[in-house]
PDB file of C-alpha atoms and ligand atoms in Angstrom:
ATOM      1  CA  UNK A  54     -61.451 -97.182-124.029  1.00  0.00           C
ATOM      2  CA  UNK A  55     -64.432 -99.000-122.513  1.00  0.00           C
ATOM      3  CA  UNK A  56     -63.703-101.397-119.673  1.00  0.00           C
ATOM      4  CA  UNK A  57     -65.559-104.503-118.529  1.00  0.00           C
ATOM      5  CA  UNK A  58     -67.556-102.452-116.054  1.00  0.00           C
ATOM      6  CA  UNK A  59     -68.594-100.046-118.796  1.00  0.00           C
ATOM      7  CA  UNK A  60     -68.438 -96.306-119.216  1.00  0.00           C
ATOM      8  CA  UNK A  61     -69.935 -93.733-116.858  1.00  0.00           C
ATOM      9  CA  UNK A  62     -70.100 -89.953-117.054  1.00  0.00           C
ATOM     10  CA  UNK A  63     -69.445 -87.557-114.171  1.00  0.00           C
ATOM     11  CA  UNK A  64     -70.478 -83.937-114.731  1.00  0.00           C
ATOM     12  CA  UNK A  65     -68.296 -81.344-112.995  1.00  0.00           C
ATOM     13  CA  UNK A  66     -65.034 -83.298-112.765  1.00  0.00           C
ATOM     14  CA  UNK A  67     -63.241 -80.208-111.454  1.00  0.00           C
ATOM     15  CA  UNK A  68     -65.447 -80.093-108.340  1.00  0.00           C
ATOM     16  CA  UNK A  69     -64.790 -81.395-104.836  1.00  0.00           C
ATOM     17  CA  UNK A  70     -67.189 -84.354-104.997  1.00  0.00           C
ATOM     18  CA  UNK A  71     -66.806 -84.881-108.763  1.00  0.00           C
ATOM     19  CA  UNK A  72     -63.022 -85.295-108.590  1.00  0.00           C
ATOM     20  CA  UNK A  73     -63.197 -87.830-105.722  1.00  0.00           C
ATOM     21  CA  UNK A  74     -65.974 -89.687-107.491  1.00  0.00           C
ATOM     22  CA  UNK A  75     -63.857 -90.017-110.657  1.00  0.00           C
ATOM     23  CA  UNK A  76     -60.936 -91.250-108.566  1.00  0.00           C
ATOM     24  CA  UNK A  77     -63.096 -93.959-106.945  1.00  0.00           C
ATOM     25  CA  UNK A  78     -64.808 -95.017-110.182  1.00  0.00           C
ATOM     26  CA  UNK A  79     -61.488 -95.433-112.001  1.00  0.00           C
ATOM     27  CA  UNK A  80     -60.198 -97.406-109.037  1.00  0.00           C
ATOM     28  CA  UNK A  81     -63.215 -99.729-109.291  1.00  0.00           C
ATOM     29  CA  UNK A  82     -62.558-100.402-112.968  1.00  0.00           C
ATOM     30  CA  UNK A  83     -65.032 -98.085-114.674  1.00  0.00           C
ATOM     31  CA  UNK A  84     -64.139 -96.129-117.751  1.00  0.00           C
ATOM     32  CA  UNK A  85     -64.922 -92.487-116.936  1.00  0.00           C
ATOM     33  CA  UNK A  86     -65.701 -89.444-119.013  1.00  0.00           C
ATOM     34  CA  UNK A  87     -66.203 -86.091-117.344  1.00  0.00           C
ATOM     35  CA  UNK A  88     -67.643 -82.790-118.504  1.00  0.00           C
ATOM     36  CA  UNK A  89     -65.727 -79.695-117.422  1.00  0.00           C
ATOM     37  CA  UNK A  90     -66.098 -75.998-118.184  1.00  0.00           C
ATOM     38  CA  UNK A  91     -62.452 -75.320-118.828  1.00  0.00           C
ATOM     39  CA  UNK A  92     -60.941 -78.131-120.831  1.00  0.00           C
ATOM     40  CA  UNK A  93     -57.310 -76.868-121.150  1.00  0.00           C
ATOM     41  CA  UNK A  94     -57.070 -75.898-117.469  1.00  0.00           C
ATOM     42  CA  UNK A  95     -58.310 -79.318-116.362  1.00  0.00           C
ATOM     43  CA  UNK A  96     -55.979 -81.120-118.757  1.00  0.00           C
ATOM     44  CA  UNK A  97     -53.104 -79.160-117.230  1.00  0.00           C
ATOM     45  CA  UNK A  98     -54.264 -80.191-113.737  1.00  0.00           C
ATOM     46  CA  UNK A  99     -54.447 -83.864-114.800  1.00  0.00           C
ATOM     47  CA  UNK A 100     -50.888 -83.820-116.186  1.00  0.00           C
ATOM     48  CA  UNK A 101     -48.729 -86.431-114.539  1.00  0.00           C
ATOM     49  CA  UNK A 102     -51.753 -88.182-113.052  1.00  0.00           C
ATOM     50  CA  UNK A 103     -51.886 -91.911-113.679  1.00  0.00           C
ATOM     51  CA  UNK A 104     -55.657 -91.789-114.161  1.00  0.00           C
ATOM     52  CA  UNK A 105     -57.077 -92.025-117.643  1.00  0.00           C
ATOM     53  CA  UNK A 106     -60.232 -89.990-117.450  1.00  0.00           C
ATOM     54  CA  UNK A 107     -61.680 -88.753-120.733  1.00  0.00           C
ATOM     55  CA  UNK A 108     -62.462 -85.040-120.754  1.00  0.00           C
ATOM     56  CA  UNK A 109     -65.311 -83.318-122.540  1.00  0.00           C
ATOM     57  CA  UNK A 110     -66.601 -79.767-122.305  1.00  0.00           C
ATOM     58  CA  UNK A 111     -69.975 -78.961-120.746  1.00  0.00           C
ATOM     59  CA  UNK A 112     -71.244 -77.842-124.173  1.00  0.00           C
ATOM     60  CA  UNK A 113     -70.757 -81.381-125.464  1.00  0.00           C
ATOM     61  CA  UNK A 114     -72.572 -83.198-122.658  1.00  0.00           C
ATOM     62  CA  UNK A 115     -74.723 -85.126-125.140  1.00  0.00           C
ATOM     63  CA  UNK A 116     -71.637 -86.593-126.825  1.00  0.00           C
ATOM     64  CA  UNK A 117     -70.039 -87.353-123.457  1.00  0.00           C
ATOM     65  CA  UNK A 118     -73.089 -89.289-122.279  1.00  0.00           C
ATOM     66  CA  UNK A 119     -73.363 -91.354-125.471  1.00  0.00           C
ATOM     67  CA  UNK A 120     -72.606 -95.006-124.713  1.00  0.00           C
ATOM     68  CA  UNK A 121     -72.569 -94.520-120.921  1.00  0.00           C
ATOM     69  CA  UNK A 122     -74.492 -96.866-118.618  1.00  0.00           C
ATOM     70  CA  UNK A 123     -74.580 -94.412-115.733  1.00  0.00           C
ATOM     71  CA  UNK A 124     -74.372 -90.675-115.180  1.00  0.00           C
ATOM     72  CA  UNK A 125     -73.466 -88.811-111.983  1.00  0.00           C
ATOM     73  CA  UNK A 126     -74.743 -85.256-112.226  1.00  0.00           C
ATOM     74  CA  UNK A 127     -72.727 -83.392-109.585  1.00  0.00           C
ATOM     75  CA  UNK A 128     -71.910 -80.153-111.428  1.00  0.00           C
ATOM     76  CA  UNK A 129     -73.659 -77.289-109.741  1.00  0.00           C
ATOM     77  CA  UNK A 130     -73.780 -73.582-110.454  1.00  0.00           C
ATOM     78  CA  UNK A 131     -74.218 -72.716-106.762  1.00  0.00           C
ATOM     79  CA  UNK A 132     -72.821 -69.280-106.189  1.00  0.00           C
ATOM     80  CA  UNK A 133     -71.215 -69.262-102.732  1.00  0.00           C
ATOM     81  CA  UNK A 134     -70.397 -65.565-103.008  1.00  0.00           C
ATOM     82  CA  UNK A 135     -73.979 -64.618-103.813  1.00  0.00           C
ATOM     83  CA  UNK A 136     -73.023 -62.535-106.867  1.00  0.00           C
ATOM     84  CA  UNK A 137     -76.104 -63.504-108.882  1.00  0.00           C
ATOM     85  CA  UNK A 138     -79.814 -63.474-107.977  1.00  0.00           C
ATOM     86  CA  UNK A 139     -81.045 -66.831-106.722  1.00  0.00           C
ATOM     87  CA  UNK A 140     -83.674 -67.021-109.537  1.00  0.00           C
ATOM     88  CA  UNK A 141     -80.956 -66.923-112.207  1.00  0.00           C
ATOM     89  CA  UNK A 142     -78.856 -69.580-110.483  1.00  0.00           C
ATOM     90  CA  UNK A 143     -81.968 -71.753-109.992  1.00  0.00           C
ATOM     91  CA  UNK A 144     -82.977 -71.472-113.648  1.00  0.00           C
ATOM     92  CA  UNK A 145     -79.440 -72.346-114.718  1.00  0.00           C
ATOM     93  CA  UNK A 146     -79.461 -75.393-112.431  1.00  0.00           C
ATOM     94  CA  UNK A 147     -82.834 -76.600-113.745  1.00  0.00           C
ATOM     95  CA  UNK A 148     -81.855 -76.074-117.405  1.00  0.00           C
ATOM     96  CA  UNK A 149     -78.517 -77.816-116.802  1.00  0.00           C
ATOM     97  CA  UNK A 150     -80.085 -80.795-114.993  1.00  0.00           C
ATOM     98  CA  UNK A 151     -82.875 -81.225-117.573  1.00  0.00           C
ATOM     99  CA  UNK A 152     -80.336 -80.994-120.409  1.00  0.00           C
ATOM    100  CA  UNK A 153     -78.367 -83.836-118.811  1.00  0.00           C
ATOM    101  CA  UNK A 154     -81.523 -85.932-118.256  1.00  0.00           C
ATOM    102  CA  UNK A 155     -82.625 -85.447-121.894  1.00  0.00           C
ATOM    103  CA  UNK A 156     -79.187 -86.521-123.104  1.00  0.00           C
ATOM    104  CA  UNK A 157     -79.445 -89.627-120.869  1.00  0.00           C
ATOM    105  CA  UNK A 158     -82.833 -90.485-122.328  1.00  0.00           C
ATOM    106  CA  UNK A 159     -81.648 -89.965-125.918  1.00  0.00           C
ATOM    107  CA  UNK A 160     -78.569 -92.108-125.359  1.00  0.00           C
ATOM    108  CA  UNK A 161     -80.737 -95.243-124.870  1.00  0.00           C
ATOM    109  CA  UNK A 162     -77.795 -96.713-122.929  1.00  0.00           C
ATOM    110  CA  UNK A 163     -78.038 -94.900-119.576  1.00  0.00           C
ATOM    111  CA  UNK A 164     -79.638 -97.138-116.969  1.00  0.00           C
ATOM    112  CA  UNK A 165     -79.385 -94.853-113.958  1.00  0.00           C
ATOM    113  CA  UNK A 166     -78.691 -91.218-113.150  1.00  0.00           C
ATOM    114  CA  UNK A 167     -77.392 -90.176-109.741  1.00  0.00           C
ATOM    115  CA  UNK A 168     -78.110 -86.580-108.891  1.00  0.00           C
ATOM    116  CA  UNK A 169     -76.705 -84.729-105.878  1.00  0.00           C
ATOM    117  CA  UNK A 170     -79.303 -82.669-104.113  1.00  0.00           C
ATOM    118  CA  UNK A 171     -78.750 -80.511-101.046  1.00  0.00           C
ATOM    119  CA  UNK A 172     -79.709 -80.342 -97.379  1.00  0.00           C
ATOM    120  CA  UNK A 173     -81.249 -76.952 -98.167  1.00  0.00           C
ATOM    121  CA  UNK A 174     -84.204 -78.752 -99.748  1.00  0.00           C
ATOM    122  CA  UNK A 175     -84.947 -80.365 -96.389  1.00  0.00           C
ATOM    123  CA  UNK A 176     -83.904 -77.667 -93.931  1.00  0.00           C
ATOM    124  CA  UNK A 177     -85.123 -74.488 -95.573  1.00  0.00           C
ATOM    125  CA  UNK A 178     -87.991 -73.690 -97.914  1.00  0.00           C
ATOM    126  CA  UNK A 179     -85.876 -72.636-100.888  1.00  0.00           C
ATOM    127  CA  UNK A 180     -85.504 -72.623-104.645  1.00  0.00           C
ATOM    128  CA  UNK A 181     -83.436 -75.832-104.362  1.00  0.00           C
ATOM    129  CA  UNK A 182     -86.803 -77.600-104.077  1.00  0.00           C
ATOM    130  CA  UNK A 183     -87.701 -76.366-107.572  1.00  0.00           C
ATOM    131  CA  UNK A 184     -84.608 -78.054-109.018  1.00  0.00           C
ATOM    132  CA  UNK A 185     -85.387 -81.366-107.293  1.00  0.00           C
ATOM    133  CA  UNK A 186     -89.016 -81.228-108.384  1.00  0.00           C
ATOM    134  CA  UNK A 187     -88.045 -80.571-112.024  1.00  0.00           C
ATOM    135  CA  UNK A 188     -85.583 -83.489-111.971  1.00  0.00           C
ATOM    136  CA  UNK A 189     -88.001 -85.949-110.349  1.00  0.00           C
ATOM    137  CA  UNK A 190     -90.926 -84.876-112.545  1.00  0.00           C
ATOM    138  CA  UNK A 191     -88.852 -85.445-115.682  1.00  0.00           C
ATOM    139  CA  UNK A 192     -87.660 -88.834-114.499  1.00  0.00           C
ATOM    140  CA  UNK A 193     -91.186 -90.036-113.635  1.00  0.00           C
ATOM    141  CA  UNK A 194     -92.674 -88.744-116.870  1.00  0.00           C
ATOM    142  CA  UNK A 195     -90.011 -90.373-119.027  1.00  0.00           C
ATOM    143  CA  UNK A 196     -89.371 -93.552-117.045  1.00  0.00           C
ATOM    144  CA  UNK A 197     -85.731 -92.690-116.402  1.00  0.00           C
ATOM    145  CA  UNK A 198     -84.251 -94.052-113.162  1.00  0.00           C
ATOM    146  CA  UNK A 199     -82.939 -91.164-111.101  1.00  0.00           C
ATOM    147  CA  UNK A 200     -81.456 -91.514-107.629  1.00  0.00           C
ATOM    148  CA  UNK A 201     -81.127 -88.312-105.633  1.00  0.00           C
ATOM    149  CA  UNK A 202     -78.546 -88.140-102.869  1.00  0.00           C
ATOM    150  CA  UNK A 203     -78.148 -85.512-100.173  1.00  0.00           C
ATOM    151  CA  UNK A 204     -74.475 -85.387 -99.190  1.00  0.00           C
ATOM    152  CA  UNK A 205     -75.428 -83.407 -96.115  1.00  0.00           C
ATOM    153  CA  UNK A 206     -71.977 -82.568 -94.792  1.00  0.00           C
ATOM    154  CA  UNK A 207     -68.883 -83.210 -96.866  1.00  0.00           C
ATOM    155  CA  UNK A 208     -65.531 -81.941 -95.712  1.00  0.00           C
ATOM    156  CA  UNK A 209     -62.085 -83.442 -96.086  1.00  0.00           C
ATOM    157  CA  UNK A 210     -58.968 -83.340 -98.230  1.00  0.00           C
ATOM    158  CA  UNK A 211     -59.454 -82.367-101.860  1.00  0.00           C
ATOM    159  CA  UNK A 212     -57.854 -83.325-105.162  1.00  0.00           C
ATOM    160  CA  UNK A 213     -59.653 -80.819-107.392  1.00  0.00           C
ATOM    161  CA  UNK A 214     -57.865 -77.841-109.002  1.00  0.00           C
ATOM    162  CA  UNK A 215     -59.648 -75.169-106.916  1.00  0.00           C
ATOM    163  CA  UNK A 216     -60.213 -74.687-103.200  1.00  0.00           C
ATOM    164  CA  UNK A 217     -63.767 -76.112-102.930  1.00  0.00           C
ATOM    165  CA  UNK A 218     -66.399 -73.630-101.783  1.00  0.00           C
ATOM    166  CA  UNK A 219     -67.932 -76.120 -99.357  1.00  0.00           C
ATOM    167  CA  UNK A 220     -64.614 -76.784 -97.580  1.00  0.00           C
ATOM    168  CA  UNK A 221     -63.829 -73.079 -97.505  1.00  0.00           C
ATOM    169  CA  UNK A 222     -67.221 -72.344 -95.954  1.00  0.00           C
ATOM    170  CA  UNK A 223     -66.914 -75.152 -93.418  1.00  0.00           C
ATOM    171  CA  UNK A 224     -63.484 -73.961 -92.345  1.00  0.00           C
ATOM    172  CA  UNK A 225     -64.476 -70.272 -92.261  1.00  0.00           C
ATOM    173  CA  UNK A 226     -63.905 -70.166 -88.524  1.00  0.00           C
ATOM    174  CA  UNK A 227     -60.251 -71.018 -89.141  1.00  0.00           C
ATOM    175  CA  UNK A 228     -59.578 -69.373 -92.479  1.00  0.00           C
ATOM    176  CA  UNK A 229     -61.043 -65.928 -91.977  1.00  0.00           C
ATOM    177  CA  UNK A 230     -60.961 -65.885 -88.178  1.00  0.00           C
ATOM    178  CA  UNK A 231     -64.717 -65.540 -88.435  1.00  0.00           C
ATOM    179  CA  UNK A 232     -66.790 -66.169 -85.328  1.00  0.00           C
ATOM    180  CA  UNK A 233     -70.052 -68.086 -85.454  1.00  0.00           C
ATOM    181  CA  UNK A 234     -71.882 -64.867 -84.566  1.00  0.00           C
ATOM    182  CA  UNK A 235     -70.247 -62.867 -87.362  1.00  0.00           C
ATOM    183  CA  UNK A 236     -70.881 -65.693 -89.805  1.00  0.00           C
ATOM    184  CA  UNK A 237     -74.575 -65.700 -88.849  1.00  0.00           C
ATOM    185  CA  UNK A 238     -74.700 -61.911 -89.233  1.00  0.00           C
ATOM    186  CA  UNK A 239     -73.039 -62.070 -92.652  1.00  0.00           C
ATOM    187  CA  UNK A 240     -75.226 -64.919 -93.909  1.00  0.00           C
ATOM    188  CA  UNK A 241     -78.519 -63.450 -92.747  1.00  0.00           C
ATOM    189  CA  UNK A 242     -77.699 -60.107 -94.405  1.00  0.00           C
ATOM    190  CA  UNK A 243     -76.810 -61.896 -97.643  1.00  0.00           C
ATOM    191  CA  UNK A 244     -79.601 -64.496 -97.578  1.00  0.00           C
ATOM    192  CA  UNK A 245     -82.615 -62.973 -95.821  1.00  0.00           C
ATOM    193  CA  UNK A 246     -84.792 -65.770 -97.245  1.00  0.00           C
ATOM    194  CA  UNK A 247     -83.200 -68.272 -94.837  1.00  0.00           C
ATOM    195  CA  UNK A 248     -84.069 -68.470 -91.153  1.00  0.00           C
ATOM    196  CA  UNK A 249     -80.551 -67.994 -89.825  1.00  0.00           C
ATOM    197  CA  UNK A 250     -80.354 -67.465 -86.061  1.00  0.00           C
ATOM    198  CA  UNK A 251     -79.515 -63.896 -85.096  1.00  0.00           C
ATOM    199  CA  UNK A 252     -76.174 -62.931 -83.561  1.00  0.00           C
ATOM    200  CA  UNK A 253     -77.836 -62.211 -80.207  1.00  0.00           C
ATOM    201  CA  UNK A 254     -79.833 -65.430 -80.281  1.00  0.00           C
ATOM    202  CA  UNK A 255     -76.680 -67.466 -80.923  1.00  0.00           C
ATOM    203  CA  UNK A 256     -74.998 -65.919 -77.903  1.00  0.00           C
ATOM    204  CA  UNK A 257     -77.865 -67.121 -75.714  1.00  0.00           C
ATOM    205  CA  UNK A 258     -78.055 -70.724 -76.805  1.00  0.00           C
ATOM    206  CA  UNK A 259     -75.845 -73.686 -76.185  1.00  0.00           C
ATOM    207  CA  UNK A 260     -77.301 -75.744 -79.002  1.00  0.00           C
ATOM    208  CA  UNK A 261     -79.287 -75.217 -82.186  1.00  0.00           C
ATOM    209  CA  UNK A 262     -81.641 -77.903 -83.449  1.00  0.00           C
ATOM    210  CA  UNK A 263     -82.120 -78.307 -87.186  1.00  0.00           C
ATOM    211  CA  UNK A 264     -84.514 -80.690 -88.904  1.00  0.00           C
ATOM    212  CA  UNK A 265     -82.792 -84.037 -89.104  1.00  0.00           C
ATOM    213  CA  UNK A 266     -82.268 -86.264 -92.124  1.00  0.00           C
ATOM    214  CA  UNK A 267     -81.604 -89.951 -91.941  1.00  0.00           C
ATOM    215  CA  UNK A 268     -79.024 -92.148 -93.694  1.00  0.00           C
ATOM    216  CA  UNK A 269     -81.202 -95.243 -93.249  1.00  0.00           C
ATOM    217  CA  UNK A 270     -81.929 -95.761 -96.967  1.00  0.00           C
ATOM    218  CA  UNK A 271     -78.237 -95.471 -97.794  1.00  0.00           C
ATOM    219  CA  UNK A 272     -77.178 -97.849 -95.022  1.00  0.00           C
ATOM    220  CA  UNK A 273     -79.896-100.331 -96.011  1.00  0.00           C
ATOM    221  CA  UNK A 274     -78.324-100.343 -99.502  1.00  0.00           C
ATOM    222  CA  UNK A 275     -75.019-101.450 -97.942  1.00  0.00           C
ATOM    223  CA  UNK A 276     -73.256 -98.083 -97.577  1.00  0.00           C
ATOM    224  CA  UNK A 277     -70.742 -97.869 -94.710  1.00  0.00           C
ATOM    225  CA  UNK A 278     -69.399 -94.627 -93.275  1.00  0.00           C
ATOM    226  CA  UNK A 279     -65.612 -94.870 -93.088  1.00  0.00           C
ATOM    227  CA  UNK A 280     -64.802 -91.472 -91.584  1.00  0.00           C
ATOM    228  CA  UNK A 281     -66.151 -89.473 -88.668  1.00  0.00           C
ATOM    229  CA  UNK A 282     -66.191 -85.713 -88.084  1.00  0.00           C
ATOM    230  CA  UNK A 283     -62.766 -85.834 -86.420  1.00  0.00           C
ATOM    231  CA  UNK A 284     -61.076 -87.431 -89.441  1.00  0.00           C
ATOM    232  CA  UNK A 285     -62.951 -85.156 -91.865  1.00  0.00           C
ATOM    233  CA  UNK A 286     -61.683 -81.984 -90.171  1.00  0.00           C
ATOM    234  CA  UNK A 287     -58.192 -83.363 -89.492  1.00  0.00           C
ATOM    235  CA  UNK A 288     -57.686 -84.349 -93.141  1.00  0.00           C
ATOM    236  CA  UNK A 289     -59.259 -81.154 -94.528  1.00  0.00           C
ATOM    237  CA  UNK A 290     -57.006 -78.975 -92.367  1.00  0.00           C
ATOM    238  CA  UNK A 291     -53.942 -81.043 -93.266  1.00  0.00           C
ATOM    239  CA  UNK A 292     -54.786 -80.747 -96.975  1.00  0.00           C
ATOM    240  CA  UNK A 293     -55.270 -76.949 -96.687  1.00  0.00           C
ATOM    241  CA  UNK A 294     -51.883 -76.664 -94.974  1.00  0.00           C
ATOM    242  CA  UNK A 295     -50.177 -78.729 -97.687  1.00  0.00           C
ATOM    243  CA  UNK A 296     -51.746 -76.592-100.405  1.00  0.00           C
ATOM    244  CA  UNK A 297     -50.865 -73.337 -98.587  1.00  0.00           C
ATOM    245  CA  UNK A 298     -54.464 -72.266 -97.918  1.00  0.00           C
ATOM    246  CA  UNK A 299     -53.869 -72.194 -94.181  1.00  0.00           C
TER     247      UNK A 299
HETATM  248  N1  NAP B   3     -69.751 -80.483-100.683  1.00  0.00           N
HETATM  249  C1  NAP B   3     -70.788 -80.543 -99.869  1.00  0.00           C
HETATM  250  O1  NAP B   3     -70.661 -80.437 -98.654  1.00  0.00           O
HETATM  251  C2  NAP B   3     -72.174 -80.762-100.425  1.00  0.00           C
HETATM  252  C3  NAP B   3     -73.233 -80.894 -99.516  1.00  0.00           C
HETATM  253  C4  NAP B   3     -74.510 -81.088-100.013  1.00  0.00           C
HETATM  254  C5  NAP B   3     -74.740 -81.154-101.369  1.00  0.00           C
HETATM  255  N2  NAP B   3     -73.683 -81.027-102.236  1.00  0.00           N
HETATM  256  C6  NAP B   3     -74.007 -81.104-103.666  1.00  0.00           C
HETATM  257  O2  NAP B   3     -73.066 -81.948-104.323  1.00  0.00           O
HETATM  258  C7  NAP B   3     -72.790 -81.411-105.632  1.00  0.00           C
HETATM  259  C8  NAP B   3     -71.298 -81.195-105.794  1.00  0.00           C
HETATM  260  O3  NAP B   3     -70.815 -80.325-104.776  1.00  0.00           O
HETATM  261  P1  NAP B   3     -69.279 -79.922-104.655  1.00  0.00           P
HETATM  262  O4  NAP B   3     -69.050 -79.552-103.248  1.00  0.00           O
HETATM  263  O5  NAP B   3     -68.441 -80.945-105.299  1.00  0.00           O
HETATM  264  O6  NAP B   3     -69.253 -78.583-105.529  1.00  0.00           O
HETATM  265  P2  NAP B   3     -67.987 -77.799-106.162  1.00  0.00           P
HETATM  266  O7  NAP B   3     -66.696 -78.267-105.597  1.00  0.00           O
HETATM  267  O8  NAP B   3     -68.327 -76.353-106.042  1.00  0.00           O
HETATM  268  O9  NAP B   3     -68.021 -78.227-107.681  1.00  0.00           O
HETATM  269  C9  NAP B   3     -68.991 -77.712-108.533  1.00  0.00           C
HETATM  270  C10 NAP B   3     -68.740 -78.217-109.942  1.00  0.00           C
HETATM  271  O10 NAP B   3     -69.770 -77.692-110.795  1.00  0.00           O
HETATM  272  C11 NAP B   3     -69.162 -76.973-111.850  1.00  0.00           C
HETATM  273  N3  NAP B   3     -70.006 -75.836-112.257  1.00  0.00           N
HETATM  274  C12 NAP B   3     -70.230 -74.692-111.574  1.00  0.00           C
HETATM  275  N4  NAP B   3     -71.042 -73.888-112.285  1.00  0.00           N
HETATM  276  C13 NAP B   3     -71.317 -74.547-113.432  1.00  0.00           C
HETATM  277  C14 NAP B   3     -72.073 -74.230-114.591  1.00  0.00           C
HETATM  278  N5  NAP B   3     -72.731 -73.074-114.702  1.00  0.00           N
HETATM  279  N6  NAP B   3     -72.126 -75.132-115.596  1.00  0.00           N
HETATM  280  C15 NAP B   3     -71.471 -76.307-115.502  1.00  0.00           C
HETATM  281  N7  NAP B   3     -70.715 -76.661-114.447  1.00  0.00           N
HETATM  282  C16 NAP B   3     -70.647 -75.786-113.422  1.00  0.00           C
HETATM  283  C17 NAP B   3     -67.826 -76.508-111.316  1.00  0.00           C
HETATM  284  O11 NAP B   3     -66.973 -76.207-112.405  1.00  0.00           O
HETATM  285  P3  NAP B   3     -65.741 -75.133-112.281  1.00  0.00           P
HETATM  286  O12 NAP B   3     -64.612 -75.868-111.624  1.00  0.00           O
HETATM  287  O13 NAP B   3     -65.478 -74.765-113.689  1.00  0.00           O
HETATM  288  O14 NAP B   3     -66.244 -74.006-111.442  1.00  0.00           O
HETATM  289  C18 NAP B   3     -67.393 -77.744-110.518  1.00  0.00           C
HETATM  290  O15 NAP B   3     -66.894 -78.736-111.366  1.00  0.00           O
HETATM  291  C19 NAP B   3     -73.624 -80.138-105.736  1.00  0.00           C
HETATM  292  O16 NAP B   3     -74.832 -80.459-106.390  1.00  0.00           O
HETATM  293  C20 NAP B   3     -73.888 -79.722-104.305  1.00  0.00           C
HETATM  294  O17 NAP B   3     -75.081 -78.993-104.162  1.00  0.00           O
HETATM  295  C21 NAP B   3     -72.421 -80.813-101.796  1.00  0.00           C
END
């Protein structure tokens, strides 16, 4: 049922950011449809919830987007365990993002697409850049308004069905009793393309400087940060304890 504010689509409703986004949009009076990979599993998860999100499968993205005024493309095939070659994951991301953008264009109702990018595009020369370039090129060529956001560091409690990869990675020091040095060793073996500081180098330094990004554009648009690092970790740890992950 469409509401006064209209209908919006969120891809990847089972994800960490996607599930919170749906929660907020419903709260603000939008009618929300989400695309998920596993329809029955998500319906089971939503049982008992007071929210009234419509569910569609990823294969029917075109139908889900029909009649929407906005689309949040937050689904991502990022493989935290590194099981697939980066080229395959990149191609899947580009095909997925372009498929969503084409559906937005065809709908004739979508006014704006919000796409979540990653800090990796800024910090490291990586294939993530290829995805961003493909998205921005398509939007410029076809006159579709696309806003890209870099949620540089998101950690906190979660309401999605699975333990989010980003929270798991952020809390690796607690969850797997992993030290920073062993994490660096593991990551550089797995992802030699990134310039991860060596175990010995980390032991020597007291700080590590990474290229900075700024939130100025976001703040100029009226965005206000409500939580600091302390609250983010406190609430994430509390949530993991409640869900028996810690
Ligand atoms: N969280 C952060 O700290 C952070 C930081 C920077 C950028 N971001 C960006 O923000 C976006 C959302 O991140 P997140 O942390 O919410 O990720 P997440 O919790 O891992 O959620 C990913 C979502 O994408 C879906 N998905 C995975 N592979 C897919 C595929 N092949 N086809 C269709 N859907 C697929 C997942 O579905 P299943 O549940 O079926 O697996 C899930 O709904 C991503 O673009 C990410 O790069 C996140």
